[in-house]
Amino acid sequence: MDMRTQTSPHRLGDDSRTLPIADGPELRAALEAANLQTLLMVYVHLTHDESMLETFKVHIHPPYTNPDYQIPQDCIEDLREKLLYVLTTPGAARPGDPPLDLMKKMMSVGVGEPVEDEFIPMVMEQAGFQRTAPRKEKPGRTPPPPGFKVLVIGAGLTGLLASIELERAGYDHVVIEKNEEVGGTWWKNRYPGVGVDTPSHFYSYSFEISPEWNHYHPHGADMREYFRSVADKYDLRRNIRFQTKVHSLEYDEKDAVWNVTVEDLKSGKRDVIRANAVFNAFGTADRWSLPDIKGIDSYKGIITHSAGYDETIDLKGKRVAVIGTGASSAQIVATIASEVSELAVFMRTKHWMINNPEVTKEVPEAVKWALRHIPHYKEWFRFRVFWFAADGLYPNVVKDPSYPEDGIAVSALNEGMRQYALSHMRHKLAGRPDLMEKLTPDFPIFSKRIVMDAGWYDALVMPHVTLEDSPITEITPTGIRTANGREYEVDVIICATGFRHGKLVKDLKITGREGHDLAVDWADEEERAYMGTTIPGYPNYFMSVGPNAGPNHAGGLNIVSEAQVHYMIECLDHMLASGARTIEPTQEAFVRHNRRIDDRMKHMIWTHPKSKSYYQNSKGRPVGPWPFRLVDMWNEMRGPVREDFRVE
């Protein structure tokens, strides 16, 4: 079946959760299945009853400190009984949200560790408790003048968000999208088992929390439908030019506008759009090509890349080769192993594999019911998922100076995570010392992207599956030849060989003021920006997840996107309020920011001598990761530091 025709719409912005709720089997099943800590938060939110927090706080611990601890059953039953009464009895719930001090106390008790004050504003937004009013309704604000236009490149996670927020701020805008539908990489990627490492109930917009996720970690189809539902709700397609490609951006100093050359991919016709500001919202995970392997053009069978996978390929009973052992490969291999006759996996590099039981787990219908109907459940559930998928992971990537510079771990916590991963590997590969030897990495865990085990190890121990670590020397007309002299005859080759992350703006030609050319300014792989968003010499040009803005210690691309879109609009608002036409960072601010990045990076795992991944450029400089916490980025991007910008 063509996945493009499947629909499973997400219920967005449906605030039909009213009290009282009729007592019945669905409500009782939801209370039995729902997360207990989240139910506690709901009860206190509805009653403001702090005594229940005192009862539970000695029993709630972070999941990684005491995973086997069981909350006493009498406490559990008491909570469910009291919450059932509040939900079903008219007038039992107190009106209004709890005061902020109580909310802060609830957060700390709910996750079993302190939630410090610096996190509260970000948490209130990211959990969906607060959202600022549309900026265009702000009294005294200088509105965008008639004819002022913003051009957004890409209609994926960040581009759709930009469209929503620009509309709320009153900015006329157009979105250029090369695909035929919204979703970006999640529209294009359709390989077997495609999914997301970040938990479903976190990997979404803070203001559009969907209760309809089918899995605790979303599959590709779930992501496609989420973004399509967002586009439907906000009527975003009216501002999108689909199947259109941006070729170049050229700044016109006289008129203070960008001349953006675009091509209609259906007709081949090119035209120029004049825009006062540009937001480059495309990511790096859409630039792929088949690997440069001798003889690849001679292969007579089916060859495909994971990022351009053809869903019509029938793998049943076929002899299949998968090149690569990263995240995409792990998902593909786990998914197809049981249906192919032979499977050869060609390993180029090793990866740390983490056991997360929820990565393949379906969300029970009773939990979906709770998310849909129990007031505040979805917000508190998102808070809990967010807390443990974000900055709680940051200590894993910070070097302890007492550890050897070239050791196998960078701290005691990092070593503990390494042992956790090794324990899982030993359990899954018991009796296969050959696989243990091939798969055990010699670099610190988290120094490059970790991979979730969604059946990868189980697939590799199957008798018809071979893991080959000898390098590929040639692709022949009938298969693959390796350096050890072995030849594999296969019917299908799947290249799970990743993306070309090296150039953050792809082959897009960008010419700024006074002769600035981004290809020259970023020559020799010196890709740098101010706050990963703006660059001196390129007025009114903004980018998402630019140099050193990647949330590589945690799941949090959606947080970065929301922060950067907010920052772009704050910058434009500041510019217009100043009566100016352009805004860009000063060279001094740019240099200072990047010196700060480099100084901090010395203390991070990504400068470990054994750390080699797409996080770094070919010289070894980490160009991808943000070396601070997500909360630091969020707080720093509330608005521009005025003295850091040239406003004219």
C-alpha positions as MATLAB code, in Angstrom:
seq = 'MDMRTQTSPHRLGDDSRTLPIADGPELRAALEAANLQTLLMVYVHLTHDESMLETFKVHIHPPYTNPDYQIPQDCIEDLREKLLYVLTTPGAARPGDPPLDLMKKMMSVGVGEPVEDEFIPMVMEQAGFQRTAPRKEKPGRTPPPPGFKVLVIGAGLTGLLASIELERAGYDHVVIEKNEEVGGTWWKNRYPGVGVDTPSHFYSYSFEISPEWNHYHPHGADMREYFRSVADKYDLRRNIRFQTKVHSLEYDEKDAVWNVTVEDLKSGKRDVIRANAVFNAFGTADRWSLPDIKGIDSYKGIITHSAGYDETIDLKGKRVAVIGTGASSAQIVATIASEVSELAVFMRTKHWMINNPEVTKEVPEAVKWALRHIPHYKEWFRFRVFWFAADGLYPNVVKDPSYPEDGIAVSALNEGMRQYALSHMRHKLAGRPDLMEKLTPDFPIFSKRIVMDAGWYDALVMPHVTLEDSPITEITPTGIRTANGREYEVDVIICATGFRHGKLVKDLKITGREGHDLAVDWADEEERAYMGTTIPGYPNYFMSVGPNAGPNHAGGLNIVSEAQVHYMIECLDHMLASGARTIEPTQEAFVRHNRRIDDRMKHMIWTHPKSKSYYQNSKGRPVGPWPFRLVDMWNEMRGPVREDFRVE';
ca = [
       0.000    0.000    0.000;
       1.274    3.494   -0.805;
       1.932    5.204    2.511;
       1.142    8.535    0.874;
      -2.535    7.614    0.853;
      -2.730    6.383    4.432;
      -4.222    8.785    6.925;
      -4.432    8.657   10.686;
      -5.155   12.291   11.553;
      -3.788   13.671   14.790;
      -6.283   15.343   17.059;
      -4.781   18.811   17.431;
      -5.876   21.558   19.759;
      -8.881   19.512   20.891;
      -9.655   20.885   24.336;
     -12.853   18.908   24.836;
     -11.610   17.705   28.216;
     -14.293   18.985   30.567;
     -15.276   18.042   34.073;
     -16.989   16.114   35.364;
     -16.180   12.993   33.337;
     -18.748   10.207   33.392;
     -17.567    7.276   35.474;
     -17.227    4.237   33.271;
     -14.965    1.447   32.051;
     -12.922    3.731   29.746;
     -12.040    6.157   32.533;
     -11.190    3.356   34.962;
      -9.060    1.578   32.356;
      -7.243    4.848   31.681;
      -6.485    5.325   35.384;
      -5.073    1.793   35.546;
      -2.909    2.149   32.429;
      -1.747    5.756   32.766;
       1.636    6.793   34.105;
       1.350    7.040   37.885;
       3.573   10.093   38.346;
       1.567   11.915   35.697;
      -1.698   11.029   37.440;
      -0.268   12.483   40.651;
       0.487   15.732   38.824;
      -3.058   15.819   37.407;
      -4.579   15.279   40.855;
      -2.563   18.072   42.469;
      -3.194   20.361   39.475;
      -6.944   19.894   39.859;
      -7.075   20.062   43.680;
      -3.955   22.052   44.710;
      -3.616   19.381   47.417;
       0.060   19.480   48.461;
      -0.337   16.698   51.013;
      -0.337   14.089   48.256;
       3.019   15.410   47.086;
       4.405   14.853   50.591;
       3.084   11.292   50.541;
       4.676   10.435   47.193;
       7.945   12.352   47.193;
       9.810    9.636   49.127;
       8.665    7.058   46.576;
       9.483    8.837   43.279;
      13.007    8.568   41.888;
      14.526    9.347   38.484;
      14.200    6.206   36.324;
      17.961    5.800   35.959;
      18.735    5.811   39.724;
      16.407    3.146   41.107;
      14.583    1.464   38.209;
      13.321   -1.513   40.238;
      11.753    0.476   43.069;
       8.036   -0.184   43.498;
       5.695    2.475   44.872;
       3.559    0.936   47.664;
       0.278   -0.370   46.331;
      -1.819    1.340   49.019;
      -0.451    4.742   47.876;
      -1.297    3.904   44.289;
      -4.849    2.855   45.072;
      -5.422    5.908   47.263;
      -4.304    8.222   44.445;
      -6.486    6.545   41.837;
      -9.518    6.591   44.118;
      -9.108   10.270   44.953;
      -8.494   11.258   41.341;
     -11.516    9.259   40.198;
     -13.636   11.221   42.662;
     -12.267   14.587   41.484;
     -12.772   13.710   37.825;
     -16.336   12.447   38.197;
     -17.807   14.702   40.903;
     -19.213   18.133   39.988;
     -17.370   20.916   41.799;
     -14.647   18.648   43.215;
     -11.872   20.282   41.193;
     -10.637   23.752   42.117;
     -10.902   26.325   39.333;
      -7.735   27.716   37.804;
      -4.175   26.512   37.553;
      -2.050   26.080   40.672;
       0.201   29.014   41.632;
       3.650   28.937   40.081;
       5.373   27.972   43.355;
       3.169   24.901   43.609;
       3.771   24.055   39.937;
       7.522   24.153   40.606;
       7.130   21.862   43.604;
       4.992   19.478   41.551;
       7.629   19.307   38.820;
      10.403   18.406   41.267;
       8.353   15.751   43.024;
       7.068   14.357   39.739;
      10.531   13.628   38.340;
      12.208   12.838   41.678;
      14.874   15.533   41.413;
      15.069   19.323   41.664;
      13.702   21.364   38.783;
      15.625   24.594   39.276;
      14.192   28.059   38.686;
      16.218   28.601   35.499;
      14.242   25.784   33.825;
      10.749   26.955   34.759;
       9.984   29.362   31.871;
      11.175   26.842   29.266;
       9.309   23.997   30.955;
       6.069   25.990   31.188;
       6.271   26.596   27.428;
       7.537   23.183   26.377;
       5.016   21.274   28.475;
       2.225   23.257   26.826;
       1.086   25.122   29.951;
       1.798   28.578   28.554;
       1.875   30.186   25.137;
       2.308   33.851   24.475;
      -0.496   35.694   22.721;
      -0.030   36.359   18.997;
       2.615   39.054   18.645;
       0.478   41.006   16.187;
      -1.975   41.679   19.045;
       0.712   43.197   21.299;
      -0.159   46.819   22.168;
       2.363   49.404   21.009;
       4.297   47.021   18.784;
       5.600   48.318   15.464;
       3.854   46.144   12.861;
       5.569   44.990    9.671;
       5.041   47.638    6.970;
       2.963   46.830    3.886;
       4.943   44.826    1.373;
       7.458   43.503    3.921;
       7.939   39.816    3.053;
       9.807   36.931    4.690;
      10.851   33.938    2.590;
      11.163   30.565    4.345;
      13.100   27.701    2.748;
      11.663   24.292    3.612;
       8.321   23.014    4.909;
       9.595   20.487    7.424;
       9.402   20.697   11.207;
      11.078   24.118   11.365;
       9.624   25.653    8.222;
       6.035   24.873    9.196;
       6.704   26.287   12.645;
       8.121   29.454   11.093;
       5.004   29.835    8.964;
       2.738   29.497   12.004;
       4.705   32.013   14.069;
       5.198   34.513   11.241;
       1.439   34.494   10.699;
       0.851   35.096   14.420;
       3.302   37.986   14.258;
       1.629   39.540   11.225;
       4.444   38.941    8.749;
       3.587   38.302    5.118;
       5.627   35.273    4.045;
       6.101   32.533    1.493;
       7.483   29.034    2.081;
       9.485   27.310   -0.672;
       9.371   23.498   -0.553;
      10.983   21.134   -3.055;
       8.752   18.176   -2.129;
       5.117   17.757   -3.054;
       3.867   17.793    0.545;
       4.845   19.057    3.993;
       7.050   17.198    6.468;
      10.555   17.528    5.053;
      12.702   14.507    5.807;
       9.716   12.758    7.401;
       7.812   13.062    4.134;
      10.650   11.646    2.048;
      12.060    8.900    4.289;
      10.075    5.686    3.762;
      12.563    2.895    4.291;
      11.466   -0.199    6.261;
      11.264    0.574    9.967;
      11.787    4.332    9.615;
      11.254    6.036   12.944;
      12.423    8.644   15.443;
      14.843    8.197   18.349;
      13.169   11.004   20.327;
       9.969   10.090   22.232;
       6.724   10.844   20.393;
       5.114   12.947   23.091;
       8.139   15.254   23.090;
       9.052   15.369   19.380;
       6.289   17.765   18.422;
       5.361   21.399   18.817;
       4.854   22.548   22.400;
       1.567   24.193   21.422;
       0.244   21.184   19.482;
       0.534   18.150   21.747;
      -1.132   15.232   20.024;
      -2.757   12.397   21.987;
      -2.843   10.181   18.896;
       0.701    8.770   18.694;
       0.574    5.049   18.008;
       4.039    4.337   19.434;
       6.077    5.851   22.240;
       8.720    6.580   19.596;
       7.006    7.719   16.381;
       7.232    5.808   13.134;
       7.711    7.697    9.894;
       4.038    7.442    9.002;
       3.086    8.942   12.381;
       5.357   11.918   11.728;
       3.947   12.474    8.234;
       0.413   12.575    9.536;
       1.302   14.851   12.423;
       2.775   17.470   10.094;
      -0.068   17.110    7.616;
      -2.550   17.645   10.465;
      -0.687   20.770   11.575;
      -0.702   22.084    8.001;
      -4.447   21.417    7.784;
      -5.289   23.091   11.097;
      -3.320   26.269   10.394;
      -4.088   26.355    6.659;
      -0.365   26.515    5.945;
      -0.407   25.265    2.354;
      -1.819   28.578    1.104;
       1.616   30.107    1.779;
       3.688   27.203    0.411;
       5.044   26.834   -3.115;
       5.507   23.078   -3.464;
       7.876   21.304   -5.859;
       9.970   24.437   -6.021;
      13.707   24.625   -5.428;
      15.783   27.578   -4.237;
      18.931   28.042   -6.319;
      20.491   31.239   -5.003;
      20.137   34.153   -2.604;
      21.615   37.498   -3.651;
      21.443   40.532   -1.413;
      20.525   43.860   -3.009;
      22.200   46.541   -0.856;
      20.410   49.470   -2.484;
      16.906   48.162   -1.781;
      17.847   46.069    1.287;
      16.148   42.954   -0.090;
      17.136   39.443   -1.024;
      16.701   38.342   -4.629;
      15.844   34.661   -4.345;
      16.038   32.613   -7.533;
      13.667   29.641   -7.482;
      12.807   26.925   -9.980;
       9.453   25.253  -10.495;
      10.489   21.587  -10.622;
       7.468   20.615  -12.721;
       7.983   23.134  -15.526;
      11.654   23.989  -15.089;
      10.756   27.687  -15.108;
      12.819   30.001  -12.930;
      11.796   33.297  -11.372;
      13.061   35.688   -8.715;
      11.261   36.424   -5.457;
      12.212   39.627   -3.646;
      12.115   39.187    0.122;
      13.055   41.514    2.963;
      14.239   38.614    5.116;
      15.099   34.960    4.578;
      14.793   32.077    7.027;
      16.702   29.026    5.850;
      14.775   26.197    7.513;
      16.009   23.139    5.668;
      17.978   20.524    7.558;
      20.988   18.444    6.599;
      19.098   15.137    6.556;
      17.869   15.436    2.967;
      21.116   15.415    1.003;
      22.050   11.919    0.093;
      23.817   10.117   -2.689;
      24.859    6.554   -3.380;
      28.279    5.796   -1.881;
      31.393    6.211   -4.006;
      32.295    2.527   -4.368;
      34.124    1.060   -7.332;
      31.763   -0.714   -9.736;
      28.531    0.600   -8.247;
      27.231    1.562  -11.701;
      27.773   -1.987  -12.948;
      25.339   -3.607  -10.513;
      22.440   -5.310  -12.330;
      20.116   -5.807   -9.360;
      18.066   -3.285   -7.396;
      20.063   -0.623   -5.560;
      18.532    2.087   -3.396;
      19.445    4.549   -0.644;
      17.548    4.576    2.646;
      16.686    8.257    2.149;
      15.296    7.629   -1.346;
      13.810    4.214   -0.672;
      11.273    2.857   -3.152;
       8.365    1.366   -1.208;
       7.411   -0.858   -4.146;
      10.527   -3.031   -3.676;
       9.530   -6.552   -2.678;
      12.147   -8.026   -0.332;
      10.358  -11.234    0.531;
      12.639  -14.204   -0.101;
      15.345  -12.004   -1.611;
      19.086  -11.959   -0.942;
      19.668   -8.477    0.484;
      22.739   -6.442    1.364;
      22.600   -3.439    3.704;
      25.626   -1.138    3.628;
      26.093    0.778    6.875;
      25.393    0.116   10.546;
      24.054    3.438   11.838;
      20.562    4.409   12.973;
      18.816    3.858    9.626;
      20.543    0.524    9.084;
      19.578   -0.675   12.563;
      15.915    0.066   11.839;
      16.024   -1.487    8.376;
      17.830   -4.661    9.443;
      15.521   -5.227   12.404;
      12.482   -4.799   10.160;
      13.438   -6.885    7.117;
      15.496   -9.711    8.653;
      12.570  -12.072    9.093;
      11.306  -11.747    5.497;
      14.484  -12.038    3.420;
      16.207  -15.314    2.524;
      19.742  -14.009    3.148;
      20.914  -10.759    4.690;
      24.469   -9.427    4.623;
      25.180   -6.299    6.672;
      28.373   -4.422    5.762;
      29.818   -2.506    8.682;
      31.771    0.668    8.010;
      31.941    2.016   11.576;
      30.875    0.815   15.021;
      28.107    2.398   17.077;
      26.979    2.247   20.666;
      23.547    0.656   20.939;
      21.193    1.575   23.794;
      18.419   -0.605   25.132;
      15.216    1.413   25.402;
      12.222   -0.928   25.763;
       9.818    1.829   24.734;
      11.365    2.317   21.284;
       9.132   -0.397   19.790;
       6.251   -0.167   22.262;
       2.751    0.778   21.163;
       0.732    3.321   23.118;
      -2.256    1.457   24.629;
      -5.689    2.757   23.765;
      -6.352    3.383   27.466;
      -3.371    5.756   27.602;
      -4.563    7.533   24.452;
      -7.926    7.951   26.165;
      -6.215    9.560   29.153;
      -4.307   11.897   26.855;
      -7.518   12.902   25.081;
      -9.912   13.257   27.996;
      -8.239   13.700   31.389;
      -7.550   17.415   31.926;
      -3.848   18.334   31.995;
      -2.703   14.732   31.548;
      -1.111   15.317   28.148;
       0.769   18.395   29.372;
       2.163   16.665   32.472;
       2.986   13.550   30.478;
       4.905   15.662   27.958;
       6.735   17.377   30.817;
       7.907   14.043   32.182;
       9.053   12.740   28.797;
      10.752   16.038   28.017;
      12.597   16.169   31.340;
      14.309   12.809   30.892;
      15.018   13.234   27.165;
      16.635   16.666   27.385;
      19.182   18.297   29.700;
      19.174   15.412   32.145;
      21.487   13.732   29.623;
      23.933   16.644   29.468;
      26.393   15.345   32.131;
      27.090   12.340   29.875;
      28.947   14.540   27.398;
      31.020   16.648   29.808;
      34.612   15.569   30.386;
      35.820   14.907   33.914;
      39.389   16.297   33.947;
      40.485   13.447   36.213;
      39.791   10.929   33.429;
      42.513   10.130   30.840;
      42.301   12.382   27.776;
      42.298    9.382   25.441;
      40.395    6.928   27.662;
      37.360    4.851   26.830;
      35.090    7.078   28.955;
      35.077   10.751   29.951;
      33.463   10.515   33.404;
      32.031    8.063   35.922;
      28.529    8.699   34.568;
      29.746    8.163   31.012;
      31.416    4.908   32.074;
      28.189    3.810   33.739;
      26.291    4.345   30.486;
      29.003    2.410   28.629;
      28.616   -0.513   31.014;
      24.834   -0.361   30.620;
      25.220   -0.617   26.835;
      27.792   -3.416   27.150;
      25.523   -5.363   29.494;
      22.718   -5.220   26.957;
      25.064   -6.283   24.168;
      26.364   -9.257   26.170;
      22.827  -10.335   26.985;
      21.638  -10.137   23.394;
      24.779  -11.649   21.826;
      25.348  -14.432   24.358;
      27.132  -17.287   22.609;
      28.333  -15.048   19.746;
      31.803  -13.801   20.748;
      32.483  -13.114   17.060;
      29.742  -10.501   16.985;
      30.832   -9.040   20.316;
      34.314   -8.512   18.946;
      33.059   -6.920   15.732;
      30.506   -4.638   17.393;
      32.165   -3.327   20.584;
      33.234    0.305   20.004;
      36.568    1.645   21.227;
      35.343    5.207   21.775;
      33.310    6.818   24.588;
      29.559    6.393   24.421;
      27.766    9.604   23.321;
      30.853   10.858   21.450;
      28.858   10.135   18.317;
      25.196    9.500   17.808;
      23.929    6.544   19.818;
      21.529    4.087   18.208;
      18.390    2.618   19.771;
      18.094   -1.163   19.697;
      14.761   -1.882   18.039;
      15.641   -5.501   17.222;
      19.110   -4.970   15.722;
      20.934   -7.500   17.899;
      18.093  -10.009   17.560;
      18.395   -9.784   13.775;
      22.178  -10.202   13.732;
      22.062  -13.559   15.562;
      19.656  -15.080   13.031;
      21.300  -17.931   11.091;
      20.727  -16.353    7.673;
      22.208  -12.968    8.690;
      25.916  -12.133    8.269;
      27.727   -9.112    9.695;
      30.724   -8.384    7.479;
      33.393   -6.024    8.834;
      35.893   -6.454    6.010;
      35.841   -3.290    3.842;
      33.997   -3.352    0.527;
      36.458   -3.215   -2.358;
      34.033   -3.418   -5.257;
      30.423   -3.769   -6.263;
      30.119   -6.294   -9.067;
      27.240   -6.835  -11.515;
      25.867   -9.528   -9.181;
      26.852   -8.378   -5.700;
      29.580   -7.162   -3.374;
      33.241   -8.106   -3.012;
      35.176   -7.411    0.219;
      38.844   -7.018    1.074;
      39.026  -10.498    2.610;
      38.247  -11.953   -0.814;
      34.653  -12.912   -0.054;
      31.907  -12.295   -2.626;
      28.249  -11.872   -1.797;
      25.675  -12.407   -4.530;
      22.596  -10.361   -3.733;
      19.351   -9.315   -5.384;
      18.972   -5.965   -3.588;
      21.478   -3.495   -2.149;
      20.207   -0.950    0.397;
      22.684    1.844    1.103;
      22.091    3.098    4.650;
      25.081    5.378    4.307;
      23.752    8.565    5.834;
      23.741   12.087    4.506;
      26.171   14.718    3.321;
      26.288   16.780    6.510;
      29.473   18.576    5.518;
      27.900   21.638    3.862;
      25.183   23.147    6.017;
      23.677   25.158    3.159;
      24.115   22.439    0.515;
      24.974   23.853   -2.908;
      22.905   26.992   -2.366;
      24.753   30.106   -3.547;
      24.399   32.903   -0.986;
      25.829   36.351   -1.720;
      25.609   38.970    1.031;
      26.471   42.639    1.237;
      29.789   44.158    0.143;
      30.774   41.076   -1.827;
      30.331   38.556    0.965;
      30.010   35.051   -0.477;
      29.115   32.304    1.982;
      31.091   29.722    0.010;
      34.153   31.920    0.560;
      33.360   32.920    4.143;
      32.814   29.266    4.995;
      35.685   27.989    2.860;
      38.012   25.361    4.280;
      35.072   24.051    6.367;
      35.042   27.108    8.617;
      31.263   27.066    9.021;
      30.408   29.396   11.871;
      27.520   31.625   12.896;
      26.324   33.746   15.789;
      24.005   31.663   18.018;
      23.832   29.187   15.131;
      21.329   31.542   13.493;
      22.841   34.700   11.982;
      26.079   35.640   10.172;
      27.859   39.000    9.773;
      27.649   40.276    6.207;
      24.250   38.700    5.551;
      21.551   41.149    6.691;
      18.128   39.737    7.573;
      19.347   36.194    6.873;
      18.538   33.590    9.502;
      19.080   29.848    9.593;
      17.847   26.932   11.670;
      20.222   24.516   13.408;
      23.221   26.256   11.922;
      26.825   25.759   13.053;
      27.070   24.640   16.688;
      23.327   24.744   17.301;
      22.621   21.003   17.269;
      21.080   19.392   20.382;
      23.532   16.494   20.172;
      23.441   15.539   23.838;
      19.688   14.977   23.858;
      16.469   14.851   21.946;
      15.533   18.444   21.392;
      15.515   19.546   17.752;
      11.978   20.810   18.272;
      13.145   22.986   21.183;
      15.975   24.425   19.079;
      13.558   25.117   16.216;
      11.068   26.894   18.462;
      13.860   28.936   20.056;
      15.374   29.959   16.715;
      12.052   30.884   15.098;
      11.222   32.966   18.180;
      14.665   34.604   17.950;
      14.278   35.443   14.258;
      10.979   37.225   14.874;
      12.374   39.043   17.914;
      15.256   40.274   15.753;
      12.927   41.459   12.992;
      10.640   43.153   15.507;
      13.619   44.933   17.071;
      14.768   46.061   13.640;
      11.354   47.479   12.704;
      10.898   49.146   16.090;
      14.245   50.878   15.476;
      12.996   52.244   12.159;
      15.673   50.246   10.362;
      15.684   48.022    7.284;
      18.417   45.527    8.224;
      19.782   43.593   11.173;
      22.871   41.393   11.384;
      25.378   40.442   14.098;
      28.525   42.513   14.468;
      31.844   40.919   13.626;
      32.945   41.430   17.235;
      29.915   39.562   18.618;
      30.408   36.805   16.063;
      34.068   36.321   17.033;
      33.291   36.448   20.762;
      30.502   33.892   20.449;
      32.630   31.445   18.484;
      35.546   31.831   20.877;
      33.133   30.921   23.642;
      31.971   27.868   21.677;
      35.554   26.713   21.088;
      36.552   27.236   24.723;
      33.608   25.210   25.986;
      34.089   22.501   23.373;
      37.473   21.626   24.914;
      35.546   20.242   27.888;
      33.057   18.251   25.808;
      33.102   14.659   24.638;
      33.116   15.704   20.957;
      36.769   16.807   21.228;
      37.843   13.408   22.574;
      40.607   12.042   20.302;
      38.529    8.953   19.489;
      35.371   10.926   18.669;
      34.795   10.753   14.932;
      31.365   11.323   13.378;
      29.342   13.708   11.259;
      29.310   16.016   14.290;
      32.823   17.068   13.202;
      34.223   18.419    9.982;
      37.100   16.657    8.223;
      39.600   18.516   10.413;
      37.987   17.195   13.573;
      36.382   20.447   14.727;
      32.890   19.800   16.135;
      30.749   21.974   13.880;
      27.386   20.473   14.804;
      26.894   20.316   18.583;
      25.758   23.105   20.874;
      28.186   22.587   23.784;
      25.877   23.988   26.453;
      22.493   22.895   27.771;
      19.209   23.330   25.924;
      17.970   25.585   28.716;
      20.966   27.853   28.082;
      20.058   28.149   24.413;
      16.383   28.739   25.185;
      17.139   31.461   27.720;
      19.740   33.180   25.509;
      17.368   33.283   22.549;
      14.535   35.154   24.225;
      15.665   38.171   22.210;
      18.706   39.812   20.640;
      21.450   41.422   22.723;
      21.151   44.823   21.109;
      24.814   45.779   21.259;
      25.675   42.549   19.429;
      23.781   43.669   16.315;
      24.279   46.131   13.519;
      20.850   47.683   12.870;
      20.593   50.098    9.935;
];
